[in-house]
Tab-separated table of C-alpha atoms in Angstrom:
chain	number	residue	atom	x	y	z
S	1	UNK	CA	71.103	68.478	105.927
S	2	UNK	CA	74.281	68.142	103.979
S	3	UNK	CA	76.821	70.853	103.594
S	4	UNK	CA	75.498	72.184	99.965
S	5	UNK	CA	72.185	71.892	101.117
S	6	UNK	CA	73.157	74.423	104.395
S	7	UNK	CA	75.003	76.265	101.788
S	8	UNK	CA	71.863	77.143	99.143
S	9	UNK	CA	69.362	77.661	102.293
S	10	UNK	CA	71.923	80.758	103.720
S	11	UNK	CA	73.707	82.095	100.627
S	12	UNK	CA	71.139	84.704	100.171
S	13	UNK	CA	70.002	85.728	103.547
S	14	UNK	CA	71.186	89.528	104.368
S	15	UNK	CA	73.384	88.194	107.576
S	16	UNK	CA	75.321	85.459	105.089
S	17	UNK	CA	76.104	88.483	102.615
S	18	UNK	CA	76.987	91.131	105.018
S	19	UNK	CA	79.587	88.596	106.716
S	20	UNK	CA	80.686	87.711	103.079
S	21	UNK	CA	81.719	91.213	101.719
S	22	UNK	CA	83.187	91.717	105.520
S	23	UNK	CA	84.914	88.328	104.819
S	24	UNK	CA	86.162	89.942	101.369
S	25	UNK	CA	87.298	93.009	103.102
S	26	UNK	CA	89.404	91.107	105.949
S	27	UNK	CA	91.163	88.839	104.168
S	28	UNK	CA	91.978	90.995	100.730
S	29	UNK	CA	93.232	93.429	102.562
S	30	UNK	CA	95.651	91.125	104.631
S	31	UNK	CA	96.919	89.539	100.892
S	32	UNK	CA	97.271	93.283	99.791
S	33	UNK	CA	98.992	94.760	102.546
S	34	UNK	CA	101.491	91.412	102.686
S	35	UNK	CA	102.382	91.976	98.930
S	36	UNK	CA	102.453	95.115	99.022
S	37	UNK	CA	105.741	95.328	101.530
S	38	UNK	CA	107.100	92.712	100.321
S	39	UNK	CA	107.157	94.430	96.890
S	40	UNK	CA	107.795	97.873	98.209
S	41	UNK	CA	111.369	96.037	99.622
S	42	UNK	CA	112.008	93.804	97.390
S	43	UNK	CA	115.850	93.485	98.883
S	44	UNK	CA	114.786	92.554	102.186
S	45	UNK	CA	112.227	90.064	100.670
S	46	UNK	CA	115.002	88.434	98.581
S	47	UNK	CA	117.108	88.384	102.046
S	48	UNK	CA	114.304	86.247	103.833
S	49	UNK	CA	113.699	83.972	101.475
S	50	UNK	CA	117.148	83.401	101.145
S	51	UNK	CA	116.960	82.809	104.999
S	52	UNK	CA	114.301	79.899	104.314
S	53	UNK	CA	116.692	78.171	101.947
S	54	UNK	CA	119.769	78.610	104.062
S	55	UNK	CA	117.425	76.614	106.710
S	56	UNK	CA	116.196	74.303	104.468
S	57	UNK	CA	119.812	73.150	103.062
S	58	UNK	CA	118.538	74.572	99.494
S	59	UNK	CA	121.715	76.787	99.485
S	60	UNK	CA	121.993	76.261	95.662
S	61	UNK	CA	118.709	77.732	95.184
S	62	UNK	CA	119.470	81.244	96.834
S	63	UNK	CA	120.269	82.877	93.398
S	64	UNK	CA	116.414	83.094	92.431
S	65	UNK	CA	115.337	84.255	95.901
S	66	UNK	CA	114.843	87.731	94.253
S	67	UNK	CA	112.262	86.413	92.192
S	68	UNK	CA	110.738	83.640	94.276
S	69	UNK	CA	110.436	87.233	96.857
S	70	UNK	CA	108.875	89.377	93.810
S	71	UNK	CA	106.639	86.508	92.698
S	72	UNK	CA	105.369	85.955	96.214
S	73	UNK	CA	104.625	89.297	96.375
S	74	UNK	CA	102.692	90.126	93.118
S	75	UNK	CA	100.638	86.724	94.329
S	76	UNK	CA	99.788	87.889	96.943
S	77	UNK	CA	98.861	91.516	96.323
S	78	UNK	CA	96.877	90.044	92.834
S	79	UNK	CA	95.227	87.834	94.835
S	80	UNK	CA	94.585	90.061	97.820
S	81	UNK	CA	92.775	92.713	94.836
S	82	UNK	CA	90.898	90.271	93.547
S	83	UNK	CA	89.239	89.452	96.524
S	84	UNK	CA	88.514	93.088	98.131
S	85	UNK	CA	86.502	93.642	94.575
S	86	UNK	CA	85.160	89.857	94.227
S	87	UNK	CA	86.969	89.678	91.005
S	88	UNK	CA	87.180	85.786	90.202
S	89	UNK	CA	84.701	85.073	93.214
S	90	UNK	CA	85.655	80.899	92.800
S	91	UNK	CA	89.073	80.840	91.826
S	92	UNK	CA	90.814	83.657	93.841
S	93	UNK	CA	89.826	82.241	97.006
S	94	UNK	CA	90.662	78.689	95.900
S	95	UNK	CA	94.082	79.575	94.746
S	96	UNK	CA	94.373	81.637	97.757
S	97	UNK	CA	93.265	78.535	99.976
S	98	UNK	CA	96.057	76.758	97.978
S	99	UNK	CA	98.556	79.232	99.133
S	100	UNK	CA	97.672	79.137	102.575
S	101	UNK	CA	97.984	75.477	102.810
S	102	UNK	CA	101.666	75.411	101.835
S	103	UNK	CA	102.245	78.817	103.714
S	104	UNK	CA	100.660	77.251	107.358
S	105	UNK	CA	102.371	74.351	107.446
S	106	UNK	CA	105.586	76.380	107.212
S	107	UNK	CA	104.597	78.798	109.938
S	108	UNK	CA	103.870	75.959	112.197
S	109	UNK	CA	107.416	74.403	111.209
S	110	UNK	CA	108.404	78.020	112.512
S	111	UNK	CA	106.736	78.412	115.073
S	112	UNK	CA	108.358	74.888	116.844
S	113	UNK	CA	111.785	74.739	115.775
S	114	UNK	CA	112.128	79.060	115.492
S	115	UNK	CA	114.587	78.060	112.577
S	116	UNK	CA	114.106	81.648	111.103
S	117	UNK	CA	113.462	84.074	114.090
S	118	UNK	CA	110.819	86.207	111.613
S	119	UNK	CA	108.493	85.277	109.258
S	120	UNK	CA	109.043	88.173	107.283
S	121	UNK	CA	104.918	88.066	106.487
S	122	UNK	CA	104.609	91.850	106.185
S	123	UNK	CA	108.212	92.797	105.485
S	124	UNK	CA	109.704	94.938	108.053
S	125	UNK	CA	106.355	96.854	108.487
S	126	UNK	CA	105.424	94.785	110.802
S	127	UNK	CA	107.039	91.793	112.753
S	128	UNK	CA	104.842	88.777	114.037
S	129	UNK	CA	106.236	86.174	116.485
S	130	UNK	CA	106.387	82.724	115.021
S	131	UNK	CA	103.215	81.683	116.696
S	132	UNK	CA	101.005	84.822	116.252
S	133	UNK	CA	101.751	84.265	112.602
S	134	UNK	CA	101.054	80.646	112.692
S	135	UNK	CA	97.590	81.417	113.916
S	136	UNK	CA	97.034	84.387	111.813
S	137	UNK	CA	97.324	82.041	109.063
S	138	UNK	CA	94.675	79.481	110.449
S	139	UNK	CA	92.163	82.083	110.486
S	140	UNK	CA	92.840	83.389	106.692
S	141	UNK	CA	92.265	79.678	106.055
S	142	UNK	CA	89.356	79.811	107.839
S	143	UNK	CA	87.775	82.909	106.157
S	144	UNK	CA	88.904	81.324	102.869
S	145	UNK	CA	86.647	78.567	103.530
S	146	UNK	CA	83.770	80.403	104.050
S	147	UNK	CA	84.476	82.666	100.835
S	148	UNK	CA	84.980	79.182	98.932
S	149	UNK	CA	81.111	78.481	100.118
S	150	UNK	CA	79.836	82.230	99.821
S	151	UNK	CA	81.558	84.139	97.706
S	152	UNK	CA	79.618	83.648	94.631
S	153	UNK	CA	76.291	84.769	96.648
S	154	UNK	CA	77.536	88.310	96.712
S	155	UNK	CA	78.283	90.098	93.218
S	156	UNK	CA	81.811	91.545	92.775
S	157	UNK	CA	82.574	95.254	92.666
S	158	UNK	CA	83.642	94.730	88.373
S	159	UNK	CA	81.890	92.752	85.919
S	160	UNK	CA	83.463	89.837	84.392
S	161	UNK	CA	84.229	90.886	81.462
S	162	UNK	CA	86.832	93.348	82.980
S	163	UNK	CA	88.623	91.430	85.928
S	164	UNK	CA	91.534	90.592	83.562
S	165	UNK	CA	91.446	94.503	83.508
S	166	UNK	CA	91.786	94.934	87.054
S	167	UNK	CA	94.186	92.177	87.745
S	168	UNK	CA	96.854	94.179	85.245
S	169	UNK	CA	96.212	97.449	86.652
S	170	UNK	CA	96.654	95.779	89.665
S	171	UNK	CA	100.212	93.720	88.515
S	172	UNK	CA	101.697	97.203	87.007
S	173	UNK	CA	101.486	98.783	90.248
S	174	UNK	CA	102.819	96.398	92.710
S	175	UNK	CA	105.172	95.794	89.479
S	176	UNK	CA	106.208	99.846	89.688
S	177	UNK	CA	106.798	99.673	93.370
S	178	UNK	CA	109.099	96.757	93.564
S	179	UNK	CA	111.007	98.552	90.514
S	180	UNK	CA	111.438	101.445	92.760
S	181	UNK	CA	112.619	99.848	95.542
S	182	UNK	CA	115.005	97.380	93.747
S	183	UNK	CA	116.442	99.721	91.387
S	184	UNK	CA	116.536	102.830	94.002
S	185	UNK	CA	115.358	102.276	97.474
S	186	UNK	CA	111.963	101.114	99.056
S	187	UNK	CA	109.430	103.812	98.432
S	188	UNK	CA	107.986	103.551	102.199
S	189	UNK	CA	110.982	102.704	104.344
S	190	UNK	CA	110.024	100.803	107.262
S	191	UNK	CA	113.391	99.974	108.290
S	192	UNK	CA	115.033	101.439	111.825
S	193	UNK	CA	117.283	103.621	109.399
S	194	UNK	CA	115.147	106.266	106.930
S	195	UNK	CA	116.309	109.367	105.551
S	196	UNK	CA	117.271	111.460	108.831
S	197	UNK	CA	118.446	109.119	110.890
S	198	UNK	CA	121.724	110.376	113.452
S	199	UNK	CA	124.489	107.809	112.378
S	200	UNK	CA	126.774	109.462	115.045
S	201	UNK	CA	125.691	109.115	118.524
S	202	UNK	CA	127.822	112.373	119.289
S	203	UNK	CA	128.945	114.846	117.393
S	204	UNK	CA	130.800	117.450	117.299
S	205	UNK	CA	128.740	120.533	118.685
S	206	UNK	CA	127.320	117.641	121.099
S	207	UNK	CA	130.211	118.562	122.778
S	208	UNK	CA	130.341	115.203	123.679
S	209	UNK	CA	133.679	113.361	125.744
S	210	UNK	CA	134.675	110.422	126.931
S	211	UNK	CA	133.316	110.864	130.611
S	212	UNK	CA	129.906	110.286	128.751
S	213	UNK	CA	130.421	107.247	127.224
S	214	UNK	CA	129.945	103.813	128.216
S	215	UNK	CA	132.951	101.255	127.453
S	216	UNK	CA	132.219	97.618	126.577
S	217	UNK	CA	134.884	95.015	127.841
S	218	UNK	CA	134.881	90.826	127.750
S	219	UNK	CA	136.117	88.528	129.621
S	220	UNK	CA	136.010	84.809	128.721
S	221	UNK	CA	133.047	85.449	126.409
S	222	UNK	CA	131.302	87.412	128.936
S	223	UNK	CA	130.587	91.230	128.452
S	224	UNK	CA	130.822	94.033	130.859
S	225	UNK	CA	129.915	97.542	130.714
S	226	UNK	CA	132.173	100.359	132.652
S	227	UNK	CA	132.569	103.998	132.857
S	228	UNK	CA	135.524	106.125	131.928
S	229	UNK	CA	136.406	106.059	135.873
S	230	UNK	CA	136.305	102.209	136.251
S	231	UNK	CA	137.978	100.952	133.176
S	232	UNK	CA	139.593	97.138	133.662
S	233	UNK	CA	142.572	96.248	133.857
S	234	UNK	CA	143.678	94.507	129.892
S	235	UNK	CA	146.221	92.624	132.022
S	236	UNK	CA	143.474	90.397	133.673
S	237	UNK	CA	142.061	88.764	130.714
S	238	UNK	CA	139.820	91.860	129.717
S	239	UNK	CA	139.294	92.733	126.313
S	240	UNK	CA	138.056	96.120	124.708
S	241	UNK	CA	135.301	95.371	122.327
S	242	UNK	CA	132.970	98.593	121.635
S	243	UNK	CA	131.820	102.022	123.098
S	244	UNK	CA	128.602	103.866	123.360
S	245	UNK	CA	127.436	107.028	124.511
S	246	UNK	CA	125.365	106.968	127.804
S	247	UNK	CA	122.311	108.851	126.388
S	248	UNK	CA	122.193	106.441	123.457
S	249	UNK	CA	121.219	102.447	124.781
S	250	UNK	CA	123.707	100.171	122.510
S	251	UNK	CA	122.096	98.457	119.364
S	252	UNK	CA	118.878	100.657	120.334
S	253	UNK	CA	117.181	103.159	117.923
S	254	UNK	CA	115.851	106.063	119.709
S	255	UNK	CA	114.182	109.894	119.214
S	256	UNK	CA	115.987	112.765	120.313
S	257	UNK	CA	114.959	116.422	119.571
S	258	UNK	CA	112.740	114.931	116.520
S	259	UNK	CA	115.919	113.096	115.143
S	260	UNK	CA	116.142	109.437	115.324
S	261	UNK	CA	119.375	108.361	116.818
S	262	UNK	CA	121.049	104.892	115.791
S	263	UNK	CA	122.895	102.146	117.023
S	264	UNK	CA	125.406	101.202	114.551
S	265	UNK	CA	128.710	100.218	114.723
S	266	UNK	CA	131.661	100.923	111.918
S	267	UNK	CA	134.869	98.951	113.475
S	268	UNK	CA	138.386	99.368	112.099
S	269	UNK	CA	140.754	96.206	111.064
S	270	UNK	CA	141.463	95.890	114.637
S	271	UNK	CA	137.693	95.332	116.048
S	272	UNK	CA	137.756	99.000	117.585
S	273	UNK	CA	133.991	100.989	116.783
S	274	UNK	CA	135.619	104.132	115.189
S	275	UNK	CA	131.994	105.230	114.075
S	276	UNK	CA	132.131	108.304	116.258
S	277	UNK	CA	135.514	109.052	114.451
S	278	UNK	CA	134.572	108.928	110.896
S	279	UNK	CA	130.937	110.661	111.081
S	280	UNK	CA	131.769	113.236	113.387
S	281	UNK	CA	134.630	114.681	111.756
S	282	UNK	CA	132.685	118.065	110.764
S	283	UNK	CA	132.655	117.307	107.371
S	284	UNK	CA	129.660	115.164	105.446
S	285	UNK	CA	130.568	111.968	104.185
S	286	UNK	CA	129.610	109.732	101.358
S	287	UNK	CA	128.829	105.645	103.039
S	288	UNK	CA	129.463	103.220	99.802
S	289	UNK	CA	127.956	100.167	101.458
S	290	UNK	CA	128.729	96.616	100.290
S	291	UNK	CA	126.534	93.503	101.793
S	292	UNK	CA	128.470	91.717	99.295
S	293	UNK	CA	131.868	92.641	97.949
S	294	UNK	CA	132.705	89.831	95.731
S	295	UNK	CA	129.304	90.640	94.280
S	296	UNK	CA	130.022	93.556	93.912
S	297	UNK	CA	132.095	93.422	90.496
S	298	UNK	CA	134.594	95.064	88.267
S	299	UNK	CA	132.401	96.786	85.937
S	300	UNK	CA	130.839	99.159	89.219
S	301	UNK	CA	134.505	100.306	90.217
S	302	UNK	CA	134.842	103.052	87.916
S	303	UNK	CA	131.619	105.023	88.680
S	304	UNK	CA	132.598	104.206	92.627
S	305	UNK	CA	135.759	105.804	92.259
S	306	UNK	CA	133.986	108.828	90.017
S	307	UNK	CA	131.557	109.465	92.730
S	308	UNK	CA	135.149	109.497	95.235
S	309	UNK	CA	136.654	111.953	93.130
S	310	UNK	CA	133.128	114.077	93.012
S	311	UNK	CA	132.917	113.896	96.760
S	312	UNK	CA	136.646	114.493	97.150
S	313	UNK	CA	136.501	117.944	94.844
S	314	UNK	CA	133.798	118.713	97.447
S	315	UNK	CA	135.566	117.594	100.291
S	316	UNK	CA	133.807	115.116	101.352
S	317	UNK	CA	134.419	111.840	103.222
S	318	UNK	CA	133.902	108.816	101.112
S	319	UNK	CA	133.940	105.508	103.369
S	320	UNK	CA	133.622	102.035	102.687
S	321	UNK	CA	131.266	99.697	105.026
S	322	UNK	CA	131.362	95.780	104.429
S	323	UNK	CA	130.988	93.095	106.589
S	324	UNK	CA	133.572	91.325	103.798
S	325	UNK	CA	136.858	89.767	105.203
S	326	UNK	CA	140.425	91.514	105.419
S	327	UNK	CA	141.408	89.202	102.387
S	328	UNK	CA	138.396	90.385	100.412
S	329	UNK	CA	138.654	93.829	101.187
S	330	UNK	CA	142.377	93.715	99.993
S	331	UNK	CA	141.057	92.023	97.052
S	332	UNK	CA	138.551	94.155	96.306
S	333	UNK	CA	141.046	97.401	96.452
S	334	UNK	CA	143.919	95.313	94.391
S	335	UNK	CA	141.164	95.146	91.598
S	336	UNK	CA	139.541	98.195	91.630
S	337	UNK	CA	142.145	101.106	93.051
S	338	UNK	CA	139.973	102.288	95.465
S	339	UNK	CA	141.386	104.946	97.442
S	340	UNK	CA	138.776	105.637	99.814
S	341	UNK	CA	138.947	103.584	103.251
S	342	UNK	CA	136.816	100.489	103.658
S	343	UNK	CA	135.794	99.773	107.640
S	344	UNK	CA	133.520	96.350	108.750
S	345	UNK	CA	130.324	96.976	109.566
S	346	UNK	CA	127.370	93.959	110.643
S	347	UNK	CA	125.462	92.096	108.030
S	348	UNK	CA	122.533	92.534	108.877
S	349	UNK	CA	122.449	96.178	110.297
S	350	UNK	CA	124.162	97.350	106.706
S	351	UNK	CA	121.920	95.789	105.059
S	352	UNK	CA	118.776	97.795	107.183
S	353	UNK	CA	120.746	101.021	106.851
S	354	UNK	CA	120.321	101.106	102.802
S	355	UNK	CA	119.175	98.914	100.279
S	356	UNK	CA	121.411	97.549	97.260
S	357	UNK	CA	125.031	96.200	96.526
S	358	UNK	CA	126.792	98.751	96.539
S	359	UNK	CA	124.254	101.438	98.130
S	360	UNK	CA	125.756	104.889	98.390
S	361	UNK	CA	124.690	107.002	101.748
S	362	UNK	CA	125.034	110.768	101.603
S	363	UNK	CA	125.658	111.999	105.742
S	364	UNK	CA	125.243	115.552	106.510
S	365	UNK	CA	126.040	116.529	110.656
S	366	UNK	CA	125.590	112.715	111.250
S	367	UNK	CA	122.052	112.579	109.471
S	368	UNK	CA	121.776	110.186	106.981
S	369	UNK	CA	120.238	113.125	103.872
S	370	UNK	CA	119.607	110.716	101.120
S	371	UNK	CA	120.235	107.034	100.007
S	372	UNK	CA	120.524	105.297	96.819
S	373	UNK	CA	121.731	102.211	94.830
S	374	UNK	CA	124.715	103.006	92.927
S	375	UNK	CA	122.637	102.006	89.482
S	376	UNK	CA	120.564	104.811	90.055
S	377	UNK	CA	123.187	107.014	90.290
S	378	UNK	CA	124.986	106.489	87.095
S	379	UNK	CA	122.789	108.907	85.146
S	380	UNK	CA	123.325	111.711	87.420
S	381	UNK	CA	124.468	114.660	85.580
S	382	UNK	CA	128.276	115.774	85.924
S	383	UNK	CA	129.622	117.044	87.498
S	384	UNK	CA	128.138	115.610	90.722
S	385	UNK	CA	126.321	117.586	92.976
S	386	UNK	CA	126.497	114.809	95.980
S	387	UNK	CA	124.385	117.153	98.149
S	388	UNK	CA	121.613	117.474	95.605
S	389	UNK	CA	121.068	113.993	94.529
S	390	UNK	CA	118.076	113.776	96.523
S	391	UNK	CA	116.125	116.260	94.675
S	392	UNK	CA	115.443	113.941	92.239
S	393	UNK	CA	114.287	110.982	94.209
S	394	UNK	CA	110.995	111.999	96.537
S	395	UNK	CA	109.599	109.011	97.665
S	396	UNK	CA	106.441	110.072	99.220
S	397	UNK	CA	106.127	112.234	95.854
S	398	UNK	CA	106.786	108.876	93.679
S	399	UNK	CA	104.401	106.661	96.274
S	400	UNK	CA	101.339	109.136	96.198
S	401	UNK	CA	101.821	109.386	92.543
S	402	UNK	CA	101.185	105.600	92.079
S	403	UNK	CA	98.406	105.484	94.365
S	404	UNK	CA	96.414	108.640	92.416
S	405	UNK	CA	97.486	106.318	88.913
S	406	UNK	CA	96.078	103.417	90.585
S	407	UNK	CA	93.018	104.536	92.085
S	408	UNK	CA	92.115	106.372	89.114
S	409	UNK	CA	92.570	103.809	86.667
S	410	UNK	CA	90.667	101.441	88.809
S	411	UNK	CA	87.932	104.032	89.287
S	412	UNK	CA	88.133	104.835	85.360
S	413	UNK	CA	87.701	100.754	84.952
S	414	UNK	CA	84.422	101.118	87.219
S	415	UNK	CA	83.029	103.674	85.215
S	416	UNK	CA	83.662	102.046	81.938
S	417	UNK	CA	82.331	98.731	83.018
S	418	UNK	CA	79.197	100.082	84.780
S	419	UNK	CA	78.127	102.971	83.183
S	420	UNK	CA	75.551	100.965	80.596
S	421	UNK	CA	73.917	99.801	83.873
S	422	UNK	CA	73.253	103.741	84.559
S	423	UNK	CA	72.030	104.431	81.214
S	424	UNK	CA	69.989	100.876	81.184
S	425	UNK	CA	68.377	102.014	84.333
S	426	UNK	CA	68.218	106.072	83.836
S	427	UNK	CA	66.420	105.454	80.563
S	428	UNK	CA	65.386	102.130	79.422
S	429	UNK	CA	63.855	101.173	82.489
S	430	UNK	CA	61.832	104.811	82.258
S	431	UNK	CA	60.682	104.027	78.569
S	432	UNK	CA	59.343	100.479	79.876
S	433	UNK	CA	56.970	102.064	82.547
S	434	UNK	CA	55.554	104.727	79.828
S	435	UNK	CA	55.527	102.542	77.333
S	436	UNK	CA	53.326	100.357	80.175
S	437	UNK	CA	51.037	103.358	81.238
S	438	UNK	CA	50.114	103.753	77.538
């Protein structure tokens, strides 16, 4: 029997279309949920696939990563729509197939040589090993096969006239949440760093000293920690490199008292971690955060040093985090008079604390209380209430709001589309039998 033979004898028993729409289900909701937080953080999308072309000596190409990252996403989450519904039953598991067949081979390529250390499949929502993504990928190929041969057996959710319908409802919102999240901040933060996060390890009313923290020397390029009571001796070849406080593991994110407690460091021009210094002064204090300083550009200097002078009228600390060298710091402040103080921070955990370049970070008793990119600032009213500027950006307000648009446009679609099959079948199909009784 050949294969299109097998296929025409099964396509219609009740076991091939039960495993068909649970087929559907599986892998559309895999596509979906990929876009969808890779959209909803479109930043940290653009910063992986950056990562692929850094490994790939494509270095040239990294000014489009933001919208190979977008693209990738809206594929995906299109694709992933189209499938839950059976929208396109042929071609939106064949281009899917196609997808996957460029996508594997890269996991596997992963997967061996570890080149990028995450796949960045599912954003930071949720992280895969090389491997276990490798061979989630062989099994989406898989189930695409089998929709390829049984997909058309089983009718779609939406009639065909409409699936160009549902494929732009679809676009607009995964189009609305990677605006949000480029333009303010992800929508769903997934990051180790959301809105109420402790910056500050210890603060003040801690009551906090230095018998409780943990000092970090090296020695040859080996680190040791020691207590306040059994601090080396610089004179031996021992170097000071950081601090952290003993309830608090270093680099770890924990919860304390319902308040997640961080593991950043901000280090002065000298290497020292002064983070307890500048957070814990009492006072709250405005982050400006730059991934990117010589990005960063003339033209967003004057509403940086607006927002210093707000937060100075309200005394507030403003501080500058960059992982930018001392000659581009000094740059940056010859060019655009800052007067606020700009510290180093770590690429990659200033780029997980907020989104953007610059971001702007509004700390309150160590907490972070609300983040934005600086764009999204510039229309705030003046003069600038710096503690308020959250008030007008609720993310789980914003996120449930596109969810009730989407669903009930898509519902609104259904009805549209199949509400002649009601009426064909309420009335029509009642006339016929009386009209056959006569």
């Amino acid at each position: 029997m050949t294969i299109k033979a097998f296929i025409n004898a099964v396509k219609y028993e009740k076991w091939c279309r039960v495993m068909t729409i649970l087929m559907r289900l599986v892998v559309g909701a895999v596509f979906v949920f990929s876009g969808f937080t890779k959209a909803v953080d479109p930043w940290g999308a653009a910063y992986k696939v950056t990562d692929y072309l850094n490994a790939w000596g494509m270095d040239g190409w990294t000014g489009i990563a933001l919208f190979i990252a977008v693209s990738l996403a809206a594929l995906e989450f299109l694709l992933g729509i189209a499938i839950v519904v059976g929208a396109y039953r042929r071609s939106a598991p064949l281009l899917a197939l196609l997808l996957m067949l460029v996508l594997t081979p890269v996991t596997l390529w992963l997967a061996v040589t570890d080149a990028v250390p995450d796949c960045g499949c599912f954003g930071d929502a949720w992280h895969l090993s090389n491997w276990a993504t490798f061979f989630k990928n062989v099994l989406l190929l898989l189930g695409l096969v089998y929709l390829l041969m049984f997909n058309k057996s089983v009718k779609g959710i939406y009639g065909p006239a409409v699936h160009w319908a549902v494929m732009a409802i679809s676009f607009a919102m995964v189009m609305a949440v990677a605006y949000y999240g480029y333009f303010h901040q992800p929508l769903i933060d997934y990051r180790p760093y959301p809105v109420g996060t402790r910056l500050a390890a210890v603060t003040e009313d801690d009551g906090g000293s230095e018998d409780d923290f943990i000092f970090v020397y090296s020695r040859n390029g080996v680190e040791q920690e020691f207590t306040i009571d059994s601090l080396p001796d610089e004179e031996d070849g021992w170097e000071y490199v950081t601090r952290y406080h003993a309830n608090r593991p270093r680099g770890k994110v924990i919860v304390q008292n319902g308040q997640t407690d961080s593991g950043i460091a901000i280090l002065d021009e000298d290497g020292t971690d002064i983070t307890a210094d500048v957070l814990t002064t009492g006072k709250p204090a405005l982050l400006l955060l730059f991934p990117d300083l010589p990005e960063v550009g003339v033209v967003n200097s004057y509403s940086l040093n607006e927002l210093n002078d707000a937060a100075l009228v309200s005394d507030i600390d403003v501080i500058g985090l960059t992982p930018a060298t001392a000659q581009e710091i000094k740059q940056w402040k010859d060019i655009s008079m800052a007067s606020y103080p700009i510290y180093n921070m770590d690429d990659s955990e200033l780029k997980m604390v907020a989104r953007g370049n610059p971001a702007v970070v509004f700390v309150q008793n160590g907490l972070i209380t609300w983040k934005r990119t600086l764009s999204s600032l510039e229309g705030a009213e003046q003069p600038i209430e710096l503690a308020a500027l959250a008030d007008d950006y609720d993310t789980d307000k914003i996120m449930t709001s596109l969810m009730i648009a989407f669903m009930v446009a898509m519902l609104g679609l259904l009805v549209l589309n199949r509400s002649h099959l009601v009426i064909k079948r309420l009335f029509f199909n009642k006339k016929k039998e009386n009209d056959s009784n006569l």
